[in-house]
GROMACS .gro file of C-alpha atoms in nm:
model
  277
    1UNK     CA    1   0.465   1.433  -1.145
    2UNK     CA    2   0.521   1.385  -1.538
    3UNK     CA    3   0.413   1.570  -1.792
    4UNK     CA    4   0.295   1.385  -2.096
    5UNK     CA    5   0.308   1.527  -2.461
    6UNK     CA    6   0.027   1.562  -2.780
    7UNK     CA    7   0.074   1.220  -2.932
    8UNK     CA    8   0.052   1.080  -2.572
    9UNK     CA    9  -0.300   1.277  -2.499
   10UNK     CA   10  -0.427   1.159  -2.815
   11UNK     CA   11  -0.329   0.794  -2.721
   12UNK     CA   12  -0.505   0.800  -2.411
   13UNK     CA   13  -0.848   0.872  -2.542
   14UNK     CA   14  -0.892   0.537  -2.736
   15UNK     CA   15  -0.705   0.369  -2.513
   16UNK     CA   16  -0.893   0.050  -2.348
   17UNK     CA   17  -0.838  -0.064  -1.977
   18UNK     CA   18  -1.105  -0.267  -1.965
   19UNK     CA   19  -0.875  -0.523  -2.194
   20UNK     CA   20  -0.664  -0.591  -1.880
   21UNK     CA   21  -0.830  -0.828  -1.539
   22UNK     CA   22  -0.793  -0.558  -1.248
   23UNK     CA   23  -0.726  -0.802  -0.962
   24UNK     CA   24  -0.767  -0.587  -0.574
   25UNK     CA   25  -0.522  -0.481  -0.433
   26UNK     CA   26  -0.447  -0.483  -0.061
   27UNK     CA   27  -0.162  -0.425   0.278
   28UNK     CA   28  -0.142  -0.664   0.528
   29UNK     CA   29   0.078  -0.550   0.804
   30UNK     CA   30   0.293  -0.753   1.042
   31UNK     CA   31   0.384  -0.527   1.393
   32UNK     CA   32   0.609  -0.663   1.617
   33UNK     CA   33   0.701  -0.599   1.986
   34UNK     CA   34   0.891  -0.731   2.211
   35UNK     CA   35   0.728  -0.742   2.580
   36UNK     CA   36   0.813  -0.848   2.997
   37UNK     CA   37   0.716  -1.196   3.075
   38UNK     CA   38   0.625  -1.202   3.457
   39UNK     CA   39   0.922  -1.386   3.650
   40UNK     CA   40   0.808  -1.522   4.017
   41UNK     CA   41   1.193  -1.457   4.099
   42UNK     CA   42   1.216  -1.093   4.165
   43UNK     CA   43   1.583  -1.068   4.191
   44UNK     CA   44   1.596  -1.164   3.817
   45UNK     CA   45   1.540  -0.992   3.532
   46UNK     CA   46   1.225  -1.042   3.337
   47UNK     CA   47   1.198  -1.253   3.043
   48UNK     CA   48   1.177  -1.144   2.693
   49UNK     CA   49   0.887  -1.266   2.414
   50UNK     CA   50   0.852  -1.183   2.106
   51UNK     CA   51   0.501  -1.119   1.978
   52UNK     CA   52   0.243  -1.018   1.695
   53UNK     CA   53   0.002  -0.801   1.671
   54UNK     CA   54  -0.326  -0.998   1.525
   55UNK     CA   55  -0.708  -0.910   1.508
   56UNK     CA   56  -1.013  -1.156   1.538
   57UNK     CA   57  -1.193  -1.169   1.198
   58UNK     CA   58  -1.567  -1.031   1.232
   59UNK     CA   59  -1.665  -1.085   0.902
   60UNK     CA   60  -1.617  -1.368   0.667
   61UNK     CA   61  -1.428  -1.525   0.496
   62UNK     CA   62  -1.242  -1.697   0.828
   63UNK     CA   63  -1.470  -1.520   1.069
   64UNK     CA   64  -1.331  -1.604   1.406
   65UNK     CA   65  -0.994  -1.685   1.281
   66UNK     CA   66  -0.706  -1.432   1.343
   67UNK     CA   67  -0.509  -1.237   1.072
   68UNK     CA   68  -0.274  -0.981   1.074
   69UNK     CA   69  -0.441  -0.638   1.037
   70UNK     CA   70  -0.473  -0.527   0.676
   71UNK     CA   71  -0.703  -0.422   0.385
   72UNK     CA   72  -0.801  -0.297   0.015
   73UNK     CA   73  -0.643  -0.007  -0.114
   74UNK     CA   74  -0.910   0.272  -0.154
   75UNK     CA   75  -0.926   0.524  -0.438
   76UNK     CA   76  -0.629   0.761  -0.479
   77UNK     CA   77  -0.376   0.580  -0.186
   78UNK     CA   78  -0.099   0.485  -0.197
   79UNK     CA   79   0.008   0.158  -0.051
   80UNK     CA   80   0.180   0.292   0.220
   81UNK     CA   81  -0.126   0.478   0.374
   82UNK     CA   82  -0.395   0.174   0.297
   83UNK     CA   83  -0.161   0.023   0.535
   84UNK     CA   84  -0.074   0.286   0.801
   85UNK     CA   85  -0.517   0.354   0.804
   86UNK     CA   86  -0.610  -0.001   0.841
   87UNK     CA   87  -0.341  -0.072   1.124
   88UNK     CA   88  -0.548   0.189   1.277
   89UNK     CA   89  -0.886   0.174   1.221
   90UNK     CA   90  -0.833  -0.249   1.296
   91UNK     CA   91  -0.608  -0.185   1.641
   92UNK     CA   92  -0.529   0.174   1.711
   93UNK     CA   93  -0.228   0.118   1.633
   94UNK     CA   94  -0.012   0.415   1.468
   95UNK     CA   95   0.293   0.345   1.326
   96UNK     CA   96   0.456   0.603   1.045
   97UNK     CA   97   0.773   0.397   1.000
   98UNK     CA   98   0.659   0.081   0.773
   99UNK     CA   99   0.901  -0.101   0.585
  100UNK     CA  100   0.761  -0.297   0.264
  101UNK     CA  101   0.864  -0.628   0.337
  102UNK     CA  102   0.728  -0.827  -0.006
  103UNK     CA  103   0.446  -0.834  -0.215
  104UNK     CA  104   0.228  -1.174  -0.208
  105UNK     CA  105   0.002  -1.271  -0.547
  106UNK     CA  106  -0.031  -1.635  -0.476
  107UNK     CA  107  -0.338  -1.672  -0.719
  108UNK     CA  108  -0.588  -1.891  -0.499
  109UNK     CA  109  -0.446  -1.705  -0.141
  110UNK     CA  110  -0.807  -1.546  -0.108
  111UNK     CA  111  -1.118  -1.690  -0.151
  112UNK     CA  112  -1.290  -1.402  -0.305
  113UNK     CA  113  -1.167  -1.316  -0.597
  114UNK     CA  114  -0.788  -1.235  -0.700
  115UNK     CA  115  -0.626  -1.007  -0.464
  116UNK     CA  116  -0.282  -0.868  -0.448
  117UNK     CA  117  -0.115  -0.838  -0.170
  118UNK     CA  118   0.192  -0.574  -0.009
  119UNK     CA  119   0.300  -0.670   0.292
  120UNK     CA  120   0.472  -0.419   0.569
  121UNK     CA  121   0.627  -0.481   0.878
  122UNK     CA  122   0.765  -0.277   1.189
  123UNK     CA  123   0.929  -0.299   1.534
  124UNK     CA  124   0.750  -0.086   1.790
  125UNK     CA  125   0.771  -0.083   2.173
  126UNK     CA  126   0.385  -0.232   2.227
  127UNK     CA  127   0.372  -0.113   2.578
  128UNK     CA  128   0.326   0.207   2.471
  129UNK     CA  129   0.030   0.157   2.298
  130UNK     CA  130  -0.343   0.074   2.409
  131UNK     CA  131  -0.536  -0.159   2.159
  132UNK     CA  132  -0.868  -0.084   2.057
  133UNK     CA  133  -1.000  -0.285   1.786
  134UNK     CA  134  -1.233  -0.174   1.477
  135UNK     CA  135  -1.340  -0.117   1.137
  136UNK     CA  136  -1.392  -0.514   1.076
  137UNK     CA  137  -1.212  -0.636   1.341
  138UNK     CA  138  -1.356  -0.813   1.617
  139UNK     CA  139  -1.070  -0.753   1.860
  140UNK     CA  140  -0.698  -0.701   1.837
  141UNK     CA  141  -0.420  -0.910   2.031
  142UNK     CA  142   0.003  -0.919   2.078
  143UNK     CA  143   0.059  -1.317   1.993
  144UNK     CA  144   0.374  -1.450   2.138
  145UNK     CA  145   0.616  -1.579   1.837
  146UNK     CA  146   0.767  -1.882   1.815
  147UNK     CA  147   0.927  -1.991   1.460
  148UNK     CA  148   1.155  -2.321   1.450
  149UNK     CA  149   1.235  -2.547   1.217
  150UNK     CA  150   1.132  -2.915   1.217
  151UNK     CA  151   1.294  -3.049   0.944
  152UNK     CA  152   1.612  -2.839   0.693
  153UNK     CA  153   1.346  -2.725   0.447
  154UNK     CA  154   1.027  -2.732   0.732
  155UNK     CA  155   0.941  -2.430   0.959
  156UNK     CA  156   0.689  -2.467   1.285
  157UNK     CA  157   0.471  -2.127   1.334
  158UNK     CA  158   0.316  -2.102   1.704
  159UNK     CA  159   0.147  -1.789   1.821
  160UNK     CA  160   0.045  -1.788   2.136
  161UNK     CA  161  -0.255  -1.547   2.242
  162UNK     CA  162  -0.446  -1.533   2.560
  163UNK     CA  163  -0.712  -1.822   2.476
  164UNK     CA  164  -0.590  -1.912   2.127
  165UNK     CA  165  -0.287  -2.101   2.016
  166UNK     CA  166  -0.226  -2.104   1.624
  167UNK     CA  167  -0.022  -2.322   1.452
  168UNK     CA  168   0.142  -2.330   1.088
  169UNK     CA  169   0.392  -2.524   0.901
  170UNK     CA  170   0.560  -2.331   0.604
  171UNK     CA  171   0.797  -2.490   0.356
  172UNK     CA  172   1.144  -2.370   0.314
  173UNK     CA  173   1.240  -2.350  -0.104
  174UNK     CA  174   1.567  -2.204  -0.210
  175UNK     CA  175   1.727  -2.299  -0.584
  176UNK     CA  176   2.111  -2.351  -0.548
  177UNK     CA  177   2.292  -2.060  -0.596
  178UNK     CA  178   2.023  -1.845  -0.544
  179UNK     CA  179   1.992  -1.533  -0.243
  180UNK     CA  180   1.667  -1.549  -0.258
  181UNK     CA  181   1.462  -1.709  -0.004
  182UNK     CA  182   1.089  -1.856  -0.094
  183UNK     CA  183   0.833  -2.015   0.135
  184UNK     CA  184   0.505  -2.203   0.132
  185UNK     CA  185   0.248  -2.268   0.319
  186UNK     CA  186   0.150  -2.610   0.400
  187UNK     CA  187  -0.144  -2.567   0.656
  188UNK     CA  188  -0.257  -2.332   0.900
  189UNK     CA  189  -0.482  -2.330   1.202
  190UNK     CA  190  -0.667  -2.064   1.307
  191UNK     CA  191  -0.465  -1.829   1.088
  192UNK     CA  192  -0.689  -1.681   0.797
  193UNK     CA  193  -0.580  -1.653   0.465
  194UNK     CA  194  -0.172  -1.692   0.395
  195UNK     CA  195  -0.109  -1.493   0.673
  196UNK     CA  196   0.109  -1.789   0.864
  197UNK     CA  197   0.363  -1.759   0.538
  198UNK     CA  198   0.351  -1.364   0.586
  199UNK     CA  199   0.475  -1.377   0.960
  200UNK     CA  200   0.710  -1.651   0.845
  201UNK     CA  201   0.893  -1.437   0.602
  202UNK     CA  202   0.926  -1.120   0.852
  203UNK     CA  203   0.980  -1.276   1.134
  204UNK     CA  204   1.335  -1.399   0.901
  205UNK     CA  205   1.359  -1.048   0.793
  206UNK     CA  206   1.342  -0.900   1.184
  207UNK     CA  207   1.652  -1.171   1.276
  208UNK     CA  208   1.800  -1.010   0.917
  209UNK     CA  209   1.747  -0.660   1.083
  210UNK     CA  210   1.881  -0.707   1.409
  211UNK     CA  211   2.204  -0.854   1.280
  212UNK     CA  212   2.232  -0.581   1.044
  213UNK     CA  213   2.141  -0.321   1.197
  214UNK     CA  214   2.029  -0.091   1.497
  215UNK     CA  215   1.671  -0.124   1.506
  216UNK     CA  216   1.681  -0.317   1.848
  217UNK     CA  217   1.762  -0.001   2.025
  218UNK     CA  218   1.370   0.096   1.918
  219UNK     CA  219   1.295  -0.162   2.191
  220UNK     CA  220   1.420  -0.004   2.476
  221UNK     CA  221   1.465   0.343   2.651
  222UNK     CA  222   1.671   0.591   2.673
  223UNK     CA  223   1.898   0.425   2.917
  224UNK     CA  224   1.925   0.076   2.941
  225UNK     CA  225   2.170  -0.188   3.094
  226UNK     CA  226   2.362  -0.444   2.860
  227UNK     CA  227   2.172  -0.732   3.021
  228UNK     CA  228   1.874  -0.604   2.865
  229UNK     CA  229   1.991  -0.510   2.531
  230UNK     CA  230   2.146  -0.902   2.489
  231UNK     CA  231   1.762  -1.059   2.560
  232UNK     CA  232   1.661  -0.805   2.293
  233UNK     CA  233   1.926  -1.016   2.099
  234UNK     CA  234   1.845  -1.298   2.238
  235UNK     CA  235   1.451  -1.315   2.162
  236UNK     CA  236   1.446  -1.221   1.834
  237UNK     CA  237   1.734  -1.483   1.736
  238UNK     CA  238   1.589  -1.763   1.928
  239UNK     CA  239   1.922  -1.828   2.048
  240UNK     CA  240   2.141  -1.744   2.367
  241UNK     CA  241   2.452  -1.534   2.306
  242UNK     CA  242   2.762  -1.514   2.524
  243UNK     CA  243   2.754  -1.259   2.730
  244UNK     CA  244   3.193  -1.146   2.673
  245UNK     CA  245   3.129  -1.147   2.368
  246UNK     CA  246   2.784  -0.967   2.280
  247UNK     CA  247   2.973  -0.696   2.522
  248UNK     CA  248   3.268  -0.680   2.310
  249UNK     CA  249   3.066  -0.659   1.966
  250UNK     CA  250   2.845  -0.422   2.111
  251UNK     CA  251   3.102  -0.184   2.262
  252UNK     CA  252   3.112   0.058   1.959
  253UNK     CA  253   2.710   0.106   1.987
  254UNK     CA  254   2.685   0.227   2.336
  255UNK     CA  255   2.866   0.418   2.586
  256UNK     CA  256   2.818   0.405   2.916
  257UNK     CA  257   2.709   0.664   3.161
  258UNK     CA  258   2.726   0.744   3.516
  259UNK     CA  259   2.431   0.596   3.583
  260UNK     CA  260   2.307   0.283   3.765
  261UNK     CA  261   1.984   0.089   3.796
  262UNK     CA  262   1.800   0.119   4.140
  263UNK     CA  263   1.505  -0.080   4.367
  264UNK     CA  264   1.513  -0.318   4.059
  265UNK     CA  265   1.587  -0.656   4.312
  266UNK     CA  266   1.894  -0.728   4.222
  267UNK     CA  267   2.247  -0.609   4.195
  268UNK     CA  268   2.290  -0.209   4.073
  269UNK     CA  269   2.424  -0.239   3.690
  270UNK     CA  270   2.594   0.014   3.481
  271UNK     CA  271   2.313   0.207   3.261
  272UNK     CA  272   2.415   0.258   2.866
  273UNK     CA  273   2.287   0.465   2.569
  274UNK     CA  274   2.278   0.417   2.218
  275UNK     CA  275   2.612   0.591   2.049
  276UNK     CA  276   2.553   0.842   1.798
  277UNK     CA  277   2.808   0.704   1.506
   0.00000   0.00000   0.00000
């Protein structure tokens, strides 16, 4: 890796770490998915929501509340594989492709000592994978998403699980002339630690994503219909799109096959792929 000369060696051997606080250091990581919500009208298409993956603290501090899944860093790992571990031992979860979305040191953010924080996010399809919580968790659950704002510098966080609702506000700050985007967490219920400000910043980052990029197309399979590609859009932005013109911006993405959907309820639609640019 480097290769370090004579005076360096000799350096090292006096050298005194101990004159430095060694604060822990830990990966929280924030998986989203995007999932079918059941529609009583079967000749329309399903709705789209947007969820979390969380687990149910087993152990204090917050024992009962929900976090995302995460740990310390053990001996000789990297960041990237205390992550990719804990998302599995905590939900059985695997998930190779992590993007590093920002790393959290708010001083009092856990009440244990100091601990450092990397946080990672990801967009997988969730259907494909069966939970199974453990390690320290005490169960594992997709949260539906909603983030909105409530004032210009106030953000609402609801997640919505099966027999929990949790609810966060998070302060917008931004210095003029500055790109860079900080928040702050006011209060948070039923979310441990400063996980609510965590989910606030990626869920940003996802809408950043899907307007930059291709990762949407991770959501769906190998043929799809347009329809379904725009309430990829659509969920993720929190806003509806017009439908002549997500066609026209997305023309140069896909290309359409010979294909057409079938014993779906409703009328037969064209089938698309992703383009290869």
């Amino acid at each position: 890796m480097y290769q370090l000369n004579q005076e360096d060696l000799e350096y090292l051997k006096t050298y005194d770490a101990s004159k430095y606080p060694k604060p822990s250091v830990a990966a929280d990581i924030v998986i989203f998915s995007v999932f079918d919500e059941a529609n009583d009208n079967y000749r329309k298409l399903p709705e789209k929501v947007l969820k979390v993956l969380l687990v149910k603290r087993g152990q204090c501090p917050f024992k009962g509340q929900y976090a995302l899944p995460g740990g310390f860093a053990r001996e000789g790992e990297t960041l990237e594989q205390t992550a990719q571990r804990e998302l599995q031992e905590e939900t059985g979860v695997e998930c190779v492709f992590l993007e590093q979305l920002r790393t959290t040191s708010t001083v009092e953010r856990d009440p244990r000592t100091r601990v450092i924080s990397a946080a990672y996010m990801a967009l997988l399809n969730g259907a494909e994978y069966e939970l199974s919580a453990g390690d320290d968790a005490a169960a594992a659950e997709w949260f539906t998403v909603a983030l909105k704002k409530e004032t210009d510098e106030v953000w609402r966080l609801t997640l919505t699980g099966q027999d929990a609702v949790l609810s966060a506000k998070v302060e917008q700050r931004q210095q003029r002339w500055s790109p860079v985007l900080h928040l702050q967490q006011l209060e948070s219920t039923g979310l441990a630690f400063d996980h609510a400000q965590i989910i606030a910043y990626a869920v940003l980052q996802l809408r950043k994503w899907v307007t930059e990029s291709g990762v949407a197309f991770r959501l769906l399979p190998e043929l799809f219909t347009l329809k379904q590609l725009q309430q990829i859009y659509e969920v993720i932005l929190d806003t509806e799109l017009l439908a002549p013109a997500f066609r026209r911006k997305m023309s140069e993405y896909v290309e359409e096959t010979e294909e057409k959907t079938r014993d779906d309820g409703h009328r037969p639609a064209v089938l698309y792929r992703e383009s290869e640019l």
